[in-house]
């Protein structure tokens, strides 16, 4: 069994990726300092897979502690790097904290990759690197524009650091860019922890339906889209997780000679706000309290990613449809309400 180190393994996408890796025959270890995650999520991972995952409660910004993980595990063949701060609004308010945390942790990790000659490295990037693109859907060759936030800048800078590192070292790297992972594992044993007042559509829908928010506002219904509402890119978190497993396998199987590959993980066609609401109402049986409001300043009409390169090269097959995303997101929201005390975590609003 090949051993994969997952950083941020107790987080939302990280925990789902631990499950997917284990189900595909990999041995896994996690490093997560739990500053933005709840260690009890690993209990859910164990219930799903039957395997207890070792987590190192280490801050990757501490080089010596990070180095010690590699000393203790001399059989790591690959790394999937999720660990980062990711709240866009917070990054605008505290840019230095974001640059320090997201860049120093990456550099420390890559120093260990070089020292211990780790052959494969997969980076969790973001479609925020495209900024506000001129043409949609975005492809891997879409020119990058100025990022809209310090968070987006850390992803652009991270990609640049990894690209230059891969030119000077034998490690092969993959950058995975995606928009909005949503939903929860179909077992409803792991999912996304509460995020305060959500800026994203799906948590806004589920939190309104459960009564955490009084009403949801749809910003504009006069856009040039299928139904007049904005179009966005949503993918089930388990599909995103599986793409990371496929990326590792792609490198292990020597399917590329490139030092650094880039893949967009998109839905291929996007989802409108009103389509998402209709899907939610259908699967949950709950009538959503929402109102149509004016357009919101700064909102892009439509943005989504072309996924054809990832589908072809990685053999990525999207398993979950919109109804599945909404169904699992709603069931997880209901479970969170039932387990409110269990999942209450100090910094959960920043996840």
mmCIF file of C-alpha atoms in Angstrom:
data_model
loop_
_atom_site.group_PDB
_atom_site.id
_atom_site.type_symbol
_atom_site.label_atom_id
_atom_site.label_comp_id
_atom_site.label_asym_id
_atom_site.label_seq_id
_atom_site.Cartn_x
_atom_site.Cartn_y
_atom_site.Cartn_z
ATOM 1 C CA UNK A 1 0.000 0.000 0.000
ATOM 2 C CA UNK A 2 1.438 3.311 -1.094
ATOM 3 C CA UNK A 3 1.451 5.960 1.639
ATOM 4 C CA UNK A 4 -0.004 9.395 0.916
ATOM 5 C CA UNK A 5 0.323 12.381 3.258
ATOM 6 C CA UNK A 6 -2.769 14.594 3.219
ATOM 7 C CA UNK A 7 -2.313 18.060 4.708
ATOM 8 C CA UNK A 8 -5.501 19.612 6.049
ATOM 9 C CA UNK A 9 -6.838 16.079 6.236
ATOM 10 C CA UNK A 10 -9.423 16.943 8.894
ATOM 11 C CA UNK A 11 -10.919 19.725 6.752
ATOM 12 C CA UNK A 12 -13.892 19.542 4.401
ATOM 13 C CA UNK A 13 -12.281 18.315 1.164
ATOM 14 C CA UNK A 14 -9.332 16.742 2.975
ATOM 15 C CA UNK A 15 -11.480 14.369 5.034
ATOM 16 C CA UNK A 16 -13.454 13.258 1.966
ATOM 17 C CA UNK A 17 -10.147 12.674 0.156
ATOM 18 C CA UNK A 18 -8.851 10.500 3.032
ATOM 19 C CA UNK A 19 -11.965 8.341 2.566
ATOM 20 C CA UNK A 20 -11.494 8.124 -1.198
ATOM 21 C CA UNK A 21 -7.792 7.265 -0.936
ATOM 22 C CA UNK A 22 -8.463 4.495 1.606
ATOM 23 C CA UNK A 23 -11.283 3.093 -0.549
ATOM 24 C CA UNK A 24 -8.850 2.969 -3.475
ATOM 25 C CA UNK A 25 -6.204 1.001 -1.594
ATOM 26 C CA UNK A 26 -3.886 3.738 -0.306
ATOM 27 C CA UNK A 27 -2.336 4.030 3.132
ATOM 28 C CA UNK A 28 -2.885 7.561 4.471
ATOM 29 C CA UNK A 29 -1.649 9.874 7.189
ATOM 30 C CA UNK A 30 -2.951 13.371 7.896
ATOM 31 C CA UNK A 31 -1.382 16.558 9.183
ATOM 32 C CA UNK A 32 -3.833 19.146 10.507
ATOM 33 C CA UNK A 33 -3.336 21.540 13.432
ATOM 34 C CA UNK A 34 -7.142 21.731 13.894
ATOM 35 C CA UNK A 35 -7.066 25.553 13.947
ATOM 36 C CA UNK A 36 -9.952 25.497 11.446
ATOM 37 C CA UNK A 37 -11.175 21.934 11.763
ATOM 38 C CA UNK A 38 -12.749 19.559 14.256
ATOM 39 C CA UNK A 39 -10.784 16.388 15.110
ATOM 40 C CA UNK A 40 -14.049 14.470 15.569
ATOM 41 C CA UNK A 41 -14.435 14.433 11.781
ATOM 42 C CA UNK A 42 -11.803 11.659 11.779
ATOM 43 C CA UNK A 43 -14.255 9.521 13.738
ATOM 44 C CA UNK A 44 -16.585 9.805 10.736
ATOM 45 C CA UNK A 45 -13.739 8.814 8.409
ATOM 46 C CA UNK A 46 -13.094 5.745 10.570
ATOM 47 C CA UNK A 47 -16.788 4.773 10.603
ATOM 48 C CA UNK A 48 -16.948 4.971 6.795
ATOM 49 C CA UNK A 49 -13.682 3.165 6.028
ATOM 50 C CA UNK A 50 -13.117 0.976 9.093
ATOM 51 C CA UNK A 51 -9.613 2.467 9.365
ATOM 52 C CA UNK A 52 -8.237 4.806 12.015
ATOM 53 C CA UNK A 53 -6.253 7.602 10.391
ATOM 54 C CA UNK A 54 -3.228 8.986 12.222
ATOM 55 C CA UNK A 55 -3.297 12.787 12.341
ATOM 56 C CA UNK A 56 -0.250 14.830 13.261
ATOM 57 C CA UNK A 57 -1.439 17.966 15.045
ATOM 58 C CA UNK A 58 1.339 20.044 13.540
ATOM 59 C CA UNK A 59 1.488 23.591 12.202
ATOM 60 C CA UNK A 60 3.197 23.349 8.810
ATOM 61 C CA UNK A 61 4.609 26.848 9.392
ATOM 62 C CA UNK A 62 6.902 25.175 11.947
ATOM 63 C CA UNK A 63 9.637 23.610 9.821
ATOM 64 C CA UNK A 64 11.162 21.371 12.513
ATOM 65 C CA UNK A 65 7.800 19.829 13.436
ATOM 66 C CA UNK A 66 6.996 19.316 9.742
ATOM 67 C CA UNK A 67 10.405 17.726 9.123
ATOM 68 C CA UNK A 68 9.810 15.286 11.992
ATOM 69 C CA UNK A 69 6.713 13.866 10.247
ATOM 70 C CA UNK A 70 8.866 12.880 7.263
ATOM 71 C CA UNK A 71 11.556 11.423 9.519
ATOM 72 C CA UNK A 72 8.930 9.225 11.157
ATOM 73 C CA UNK A 73 7.377 8.215 7.795
ATOM 74 C CA UNK A 74 10.156 7.379 5.361
ATOM 75 C CA UNK A 75 7.756 5.610 2.989
ATOM 76 C CA UNK A 76 5.627 8.565 1.832
ATOM 77 C CA UNK A 77 5.285 8.431 -1.971
ATOM 78 C CA UNK A 78 2.979 11.383 -2.477
ATOM 79 C CA UNK A 79 1.507 14.476 -0.860
ATOM 80 C CA UNK A 80 -1.882 16.119 -1.364
ATOM 81 C CA UNK A 81 -1.692 19.646 0.013
ATOM 82 C CA UNK A 82 -4.996 21.173 1.173
ATOM 83 C CA UNK A 83 -3.922 22.943 4.388
ATOM 84 C CA UNK A 84 -4.515 26.692 4.046
ATOM 85 C CA UNK A 85 -6.669 29.515 5.314
ATOM 86 C CA UNK A 86 -9.483 30.030 2.819
ATOM 87 C CA UNK A 87 -11.950 32.714 3.949
ATOM 88 C CA UNK A 88 -11.908 35.379 1.222
ATOM 89 C CA UNK A 89 -13.317 38.176 3.413
ATOM 90 C CA UNK A 90 -10.904 37.454 6.246
ATOM 91 C CA UNK A 91 -7.989 37.493 3.787
ATOM 92 C CA UNK A 92 -8.918 41.049 2.775
ATOM 93 C CA UNK A 93 -8.953 42.120 6.428
ATOM 94 C CA UNK A 94 -5.783 40.226 7.407
ATOM 95 C CA UNK A 95 -3.610 39.837 4.291
ATOM 96 C CA UNK A 96 -0.317 39.304 6.130
ATOM 97 C CA UNK A 97 -1.765 36.425 8.137
ATOM 98 C CA UNK A 98 -2.853 34.774 4.865
ATOM 99 C CA UNK A 99 0.445 35.322 3.079
ATOM 100 C CA UNK A 100 2.421 34.037 6.068
ATOM 101 C CA UNK A 101 0.277 30.962 6.754
ATOM 102 C CA UNK A 102 -0.397 29.840 3.186
ATOM 103 C CA UNK A 103 3.040 30.535 1.726
ATOM 104 C CA UNK A 104 5.335 29.532 4.629
ATOM 105 C CA UNK A 105 3.484 26.222 5.081
ATOM 106 C CA UNK A 106 3.853 25.440 1.359
ATOM 107 C CA UNK A 107 7.546 26.342 1.297
ATOM 108 C CA UNK A 108 8.275 24.230 4.395
ATOM 109 C CA UNK A 109 6.459 21.309 2.817
ATOM 110 C CA UNK A 110 8.383 21.624 -0.458
ATOM 111 C CA UNK A 111 11.698 21.809 1.455
ATOM 112 C CA UNK A 112 10.777 18.439 2.987
ATOM 113 C CA UNK A 113 9.711 17.105 -0.432
ATOM 114 C CA UNK A 114 13.184 17.963 -1.722
ATOM 115 C CA UNK A 115 15.049 16.665 1.342
ATOM 116 C CA UNK A 116 13.179 13.345 1.453
ATOM 117 C CA UNK A 117 12.876 12.998 -2.340
ATOM 118 C CA UNK A 118 9.089 12.631 -2.415
ATOM 119 C CA UNK A 119 8.222 11.842 -6.056
ATOM 120 C CA UNK A 120 4.649 13.182 -6.327
ATOM 121 C CA UNK A 121 2.939 16.373 -5.148
ATOM 122 C CA UNK A 122 -0.707 17.410 -5.727
ATOM 123 C CA UNK A 123 -1.772 20.967 -4.879
ATOM 124 C CA UNK A 124 -5.310 22.003 -4.054
ATOM 125 C CA UNK A 125 -5.590 25.215 -6.032
ATOM 126 C CA UNK A 126 -8.677 27.199 -6.987
ATOM 127 C CA UNK A 127 -10.425 28.688 -9.970
ATOM 128 C CA UNK A 128 -10.009 32.011 -8.155
ATOM 129 C CA UNK A 129 -6.618 32.086 -9.934
ATOM 130 C CA UNK A 130 -8.502 33.063 -13.119
ATOM 131 C CA UNK A 131 -9.738 36.273 -11.489
ATOM 132 C CA UNK A 132 -12.663 37.668 -13.494
ATOM 133 C CA UNK A 133 -12.211 35.858 -16.844
ATOM 134 C CA UNK A 134 -13.150 37.346 -20.227
ATOM 135 C CA UNK A 135 -14.352 34.052 -21.685
ATOM 136 C CA UNK A 136 -16.225 31.096 -20.148
ATOM 137 C CA UNK A 137 -15.994 28.246 -19.587
ATOM 138 C CA UNK A 138 -12.436 28.647 -18.295
ATOM 139 C CA UNK A 139 -9.906 26.105 -19.568
ATOM 140 C CA UNK A 140 -6.438 25.263 -18.287
ATOM 141 C CA UNK A 141 -5.002 27.727 -20.833
ATOM 142 C CA UNK A 142 -7.276 30.643 -19.845
ATOM 143 C CA UNK A 143 -4.930 33.537 -18.943
ATOM 144 C CA UNK A 144 -4.725 34.284 -15.233
ATOM 145 C CA UNK A 145 -5.885 37.736 -14.201
ATOM 146 C CA UNK A 146 -5.256 39.705 -11.030
ATOM 147 C CA UNK A 147 -6.759 37.741 -8.156
ATOM 148 C CA UNK A 148 -9.727 39.354 -6.416
ATOM 149 C CA UNK A 149 -8.411 38.779 -2.861
ATOM 150 C CA UNK A 150 -5.250 37.995 -0.885
ATOM 151 C CA UNK A 151 -6.589 34.417 -0.606
ATOM 152 C CA UNK A 152 -6.692 34.163 -4.407
ATOM 153 C CA UNK A 153 -3.205 35.659 -4.573
ATOM 154 C CA UNK A 154 -1.870 32.920 -2.258
ATOM 155 C CA UNK A 155 -3.207 30.326 -4.702
ATOM 156 C CA UNK A 156 -1.615 32.110 -7.683
ATOM 157 C CA UNK A 157 1.691 32.465 -5.805
ATOM 158 C CA UNK A 158 1.478 28.865 -4.605
ATOM 159 C CA UNK A 159 1.091 27.662 -8.196
ATOM 160 C CA UNK A 160 4.089 29.767 -9.274
ATOM 161 C CA UNK A 161 6.266 28.439 -6.438
ATOM 162 C CA UNK A 162 5.343 24.814 -7.245
ATOM 163 C CA UNK A 163 5.906 25.343 -10.995
ATOM 164 C CA UNK A 164 9.412 26.749 -10.432
ATOM 165 C CA UNK A 165 10.172 24.060 -7.829
ATOM 166 C CA UNK A 166 9.186 21.319 -10.293
ATOM 167 C CA UNK A 167 11.608 22.694 -12.914
ATOM 168 C CA UNK A 168 14.539 22.420 -10.506
ATOM 169 C CA UNK A 169 13.626 19.131 -8.789
ATOM 170 C CA UNK A 170 12.642 15.587 -9.873
ATOM 171 C CA UNK A 171 9.255 15.753 -8.102
ATOM 172 C CA UNK A 172 6.271 15.720 -10.472
ATOM 173 C CA UNK A 173 3.425 18.039 -9.533
ATOM 174 C CA UNK A 174 -0.251 18.527 -10.341
ATOM 175 C CA UNK A 175 -2.263 21.694 -9.733
ATOM 176 C CA UNK A 176 -6.004 21.088 -9.373
ATOM 177 C CA UNK A 177 -8.237 24.135 -9.890
ATOM 178 C CA UNK A 178 -11.889 24.115 -8.881
ATOM 179 C CA UNK A 179 -14.688 26.386 -7.715
ATOM 180 C CA UNK A 180 -17.233 25.228 -5.154
ATOM 181 C CA UNK A 181 -17.250 21.732 -3.648
ATOM 182 C CA UNK A 182 -20.664 21.146 -2.066
ATOM 183 C CA UNK A 183 -22.694 18.419 -0.394
ATOM 184 C CA UNK A 184 -21.535 15.740 2.020
ATOM 185 C CA UNK A 185 -20.393 12.133 1.909
ATOM 186 C CA UNK A 186 -23.448 9.943 1.094
ATOM 187 C CA UNK A 187 -23.096 8.250 4.511
ATOM 188 C CA UNK A 188 -23.687 11.717 6.090
ATOM 189 C CA UNK A 189 -20.891 10.882 8.551
ATOM 190 C CA UNK A 190 -18.636 13.719 7.336
ATOM 191 C CA UNK A 191 -19.414 17.054 5.695
ATOM 192 C CA UNK A 192 -18.718 20.778 5.818
ATOM 193 C CA UNK A 193 -18.790 22.368 9.268
ATOM 194 C CA UNK A 194 -20.836 25.540 9.872
ATOM 195 C CA UNK A 195 -19.404 28.652 8.254
ATOM 196 C CA UNK A 196 -21.152 31.588 9.916
ATOM 197 C CA UNK A 197 -23.244 33.667 7.529
ATOM 198 C CA UNK A 198 -22.493 31.865 4.263
ATOM 199 C CA UNK A 199 -21.321 33.700 1.152
ATOM 200 C CA UNK A 200 -21.889 30.589 -0.955
ATOM 201 C CA UNK A 201 -25.204 29.456 -2.364
ATOM 202 C CA UNK A 202 -25.671 25.909 -1.030
ATOM 203 C CA UNK A 203 -24.984 26.631 2.663
ATOM 204 C CA UNK A 204 -27.218 29.714 2.320
ATOM 205 C CA UNK A 205 -30.025 27.470 1.044
ATOM 206 C CA UNK A 206 -29.670 24.791 3.724
ATOM 207 C CA UNK A 207 -29.225 27.265 6.583
ATOM 208 C CA UNK A 208 -32.332 29.185 5.486
ATOM 209 C CA UNK A 209 -34.318 25.959 5.256
ATOM 210 C CA UNK A 210 -33.258 24.798 8.728
ATOM 211 C CA UNK A 211 -34.069 28.187 10.271
ATOM 212 C CA UNK A 212 -30.568 29.535 10.955
ATOM 213 C CA UNK A 213 -31.244 32.352 8.467
ATOM 214 C CA UNK A 214 -34.665 34.045 8.123
ATOM 215 C CA UNK A 215 -34.704 34.409 4.332
ATOM 216 C CA UNK A 216 -32.487 33.942 1.315
ATOM 217 C CA UNK A 217 -32.098 36.608 -1.328
ATOM 218 C CA UNK A 218 -31.582 35.791 -5.003
ATOM 219 C CA UNK A 219 -29.594 38.664 -6.481
ATOM 220 C CA UNK A 220 -31.147 39.367 -9.873
ATOM 221 C CA UNK A 221 -33.368 37.358 -12.229
ATOM 222 C CA UNK A 222 -32.731 39.339 -15.422
ATOM 223 C CA UNK A 223 -29.325 37.988 -16.434
ATOM 224 C CA UNK A 224 -28.789 36.507 -19.929
ATOM 225 C CA UNK A 225 -28.858 32.909 -18.623
ATOM 226 C CA UNK A 226 -31.257 29.962 -18.909
ATOM 227 C CA UNK A 227 -33.620 31.358 -16.279
ATOM 228 C CA UNK A 228 -32.317 34.864 -15.609
ATOM 229 C CA UNK A 229 -30.343 34.013 -12.447
ATOM 230 C CA UNK A 230 -26.541 33.840 -12.115
ATOM 231 C CA UNK A 231 -24.730 30.686 -13.252
ATOM 232 C CA UNK A 232 -22.081 29.083 -11.033
ATOM 233 C CA UNK A 233 -19.977 25.919 -10.844
ATOM 234 C CA UNK A 234 -20.802 23.343 -8.165
ATOM 235 C CA UNK A 235 -19.386 19.854 -7.812
ATOM 236 C CA UNK A 236 -20.072 17.245 -5.178
ATOM 237 C CA UNK A 237 -17.214 17.097 -2.675
ATOM 238 C CA UNK A 238 -16.851 13.323 -3.154
ATOM 239 C CA UNK A 239 -16.277 13.848 -6.900
ATOM 240 C CA UNK A 240 -13.625 16.470 -6.094
ATOM 241 C CA UNK A 241 -12.030 14.092 -3.581
ATOM 242 C CA UNK A 242 -11.888 11.283 -6.137
ATOM 243 C CA UNK A 243 -10.148 13.569 -8.629
ATOM 244 C CA UNK A 244 -7.313 13.995 -6.113
ATOM 245 C CA UNK A 245 -6.927 10.212 -5.845
ATOM 246 C CA UNK A 246 -6.921 9.969 -9.650
ATOM 247 C CA UNK A 247 -4.281 12.720 -9.830
ATOM 248 C CA UNK A 248 -1.973 10.764 -7.522
ATOM 249 C CA UNK A 249 -2.541 7.590 -9.545
ATOM 250 C CA UNK A 250 -1.922 9.515 -12.789
ATOM 251 C CA UNK A 251 1.548 10.460 -11.523
ATOM 252 C CA UNK A 252 2.342 7.011 -10.095
ATOM 253 C CA UNK A 253 1.376 5.410 -13.426
ATOM 254 C CA UNK A 254 3.788 7.768 -15.259
ATOM 255 C CA UNK A 255 1.053 9.029 -17.554
ATOM 256 C CA UNK A 256 2.780 12.354 -18.130
ATOM 257 C CA UNK A 257 6.303 13.537 -18.827
ATOM 258 C CA UNK A 258 5.466 17.099 -17.763
ATOM 259 C CA UNK A 259 7.043 18.392 -14.579
ATOM 260 C CA UNK A 260 3.828 20.165 -13.612
ATOM 261 C CA UNK A 261 0.321 19.434 -14.920
ATOM 262 C CA UNK A 262 -2.799 21.580 -14.470
ATOM 263 C CA UNK A 263 -6.369 20.270 -14.376
ATOM 264 C CA UNK A 264 -9.654 22.144 -14.026
ATOM 265 C CA UNK A 265 -12.246 20.241 -12.035
ATOM 266 C CA UNK A 266 -15.543 21.686 -13.220
ATOM 267 C CA UNK A 267 -19.098 20.586 -13.803
ATOM 268 C CA UNK A 268 -18.807 21.411 -17.494
ATOM 269 C CA UNK A 269 -22.050 23.390 -17.670
ATOM 270 C CA UNK A 270 -22.701 25.158 -14.376
ATOM 271 C CA UNK A 271 -25.881 25.556 -12.344
ATOM 272 C CA UNK A 272 -28.141 28.603 -12.020
ATOM 273 C CA UNK A 273 -29.250 29.886 -8.630
ATOM 274 C CA UNK A 274 -32.899 29.119 -9.368
ATOM 275 C CA UNK A 275 -32.050 25.607 -10.630
ATOM 276 C CA UNK A 276 -30.234 24.953 -7.362
ATOM 277 C CA UNK A 277 -33.227 26.162 -5.326
ATOM 278 C CA UNK A 278 -35.674 24.022 -7.342
ATOM 279 C CA UNK A 279 -33.448 20.971 -6.903
ATOM 280 C CA UNK A 280 -33.212 21.583 -3.156
ATOM 281 C CA UNK A 281 -36.986 21.937 -2.769
ATOM 282 C CA UNK A 282 -37.508 18.725 -4.744
ATOM 283 C CA UNK A 283 -35.137 16.517 -2.731
ATOM 284 C CA UNK A 284 -35.844 17.997 0.713
ATOM 285 C CA UNK A 285 -39.590 18.551 0.446
ATOM 286 C CA UNK A 286 -38.993 21.942 2.084
ATOM 287 C CA UNK A 287 -40.353 25.125 0.509
ATOM 288 C CA UNK A 288 -37.499 27.630 0.651
ATOM 289 C CA UNK A 289 -38.203 31.134 1.889
ATOM 290 C CA UNK A 290 -36.421 33.250 -0.714
ATOM 291 C CA UNK A 291 -36.996 36.584 -2.423
ATOM 292 C CA UNK A 292 -35.767 37.995 -5.722
ATOM 293 C CA UNK A 293 -33.699 41.115 -5.178
ATOM 294 C CA UNK A 294 -31.759 43.481 -7.428
ATOM 295 C CA UNK A 295 -28.462 42.494 -9.002
ATOM 296 C CA UNK A 296 -25.515 42.538 -6.613
ATOM 297 C CA UNK A 297 -22.560 44.752 -7.535
ATOM 298 C CA UNK A 298 -19.524 42.755 -8.643
ATOM 299 C CA UNK A 299 -21.417 39.560 -9.462
ATOM 300 C CA UNK A 300 -20.252 37.848 -12.638
ATOM 301 C CA UNK A 301 -23.100 36.713 -14.916
ATOM 302 C CA UNK A 302 -21.759 33.202 -15.371
ATOM 303 C CA UNK A 303 -18.576 31.350 -14.503
ATOM 304 C CA UNK A 304 -17.766 27.670 -14.702
ATOM 305 C CA UNK A 305 -14.895 25.425 -15.692
ATOM 306 C CA UNK A 306 -14.376 23.202 -18.720
ATOM 307 C CA UNK A 307 -13.557 19.741 -17.349
ATOM 308 C CA UNK A 308 -12.774 17.879 -20.580
ATOM 309 C CA UNK A 309 -8.997 17.679 -19.996
ATOM 310 C CA UNK A 310 -9.433 16.153 -16.520
ATOM 311 C CA UNK A 311 -12.135 13.771 -17.758
ATOM 312 C CA UNK A 312 -9.927 12.571 -20.626
ATOM 313 C CA UNK A 313 -6.523 12.461 -18.933
ATOM 314 C CA UNK A 314 -7.471 11.377 -15.411
ATOM 315 C CA UNK A 315 -10.442 9.219 -16.380
ATOM 316 C CA UNK A 316 -12.531 11.373 -14.056
ATOM 317 C CA UNK A 317 -16.199 10.425 -14.081
ATOM 318 C CA UNK A 318 -18.598 12.701 -12.207
ATOM 319 C CA UNK A 319 -20.828 10.457 -10.153
ATOM 320 C CA UNK A 320 -23.055 12.951 -8.348
ATOM 321 C CA UNK A 321 -25.728 15.144 -9.937
ATOM 322 C CA UNK A 322 -27.235 18.388 -8.659
ATOM 323 C CA UNK A 323 -29.991 16.554 -6.757
ATOM 324 C CA UNK A 324 -27.351 14.446 -4.962
ATOM 325 C CA UNK A 325 -25.428 17.585 -3.972
ATOM 326 C CA UNK A 326 -28.566 19.168 -2.525
ATOM 327 C CA UNK A 327 -29.809 15.967 -0.876
ATOM 328 C CA UNK A 328 -26.535 15.259 0.965
ATOM 329 C CA UNK A 329 -26.039 18.945 1.866
ATOM 330 C CA UNK A 330 -29.527 19.022 3.418
ATOM 331 C CA UNK A 331 -29.098 15.727 5.307
ATOM 332 C CA UNK A 332 -25.776 16.982 6.686
ATOM 333 C CA UNK A 333 -27.401 20.274 7.774
ATOM 334 C CA UNK A 334 -30.096 18.294 9.604
ATOM 335 C CA UNK A 335 -27.431 16.100 11.240
ATOM 336 C CA UNK A 336 -25.491 19.188 12.336
ATOM 337 C CA UNK A 337 -28.567 20.517 14.080
ATOM 338 C CA UNK A 338 -28.980 17.210 15.893
ATOM 339 C CA UNK A 339 -25.285 17.112 16.818
ATOM 340 C CA UNK A 340 -24.919 20.845 17.480
ATOM 341 C CA UNK A 341 -22.879 20.480 20.648
ATOM 342 C CA UNK A 342 -20.684 17.799 19.138
ATOM 343 C CA UNK A 343 -19.584 19.879 16.165
ATOM 344 C CA UNK A 344 -19.389 23.297 17.808
ATOM 345 C CA UNK A 345 -15.882 24.578 17.203
ATOM 346 C CA UNK A 346 -14.378 27.938 18.064
ATOM 347 C CA UNK A 347 -13.292 29.025 14.585
ATOM 348 C CA UNK A 348 -15.996 27.266 12.597
ATOM 349 C CA UNK A 349 -17.260 30.523 11.145
ATOM 350 C CA UNK A 350 -13.967 30.862 9.267
ATOM 351 C CA UNK A 351 -14.134 27.514 7.472
#
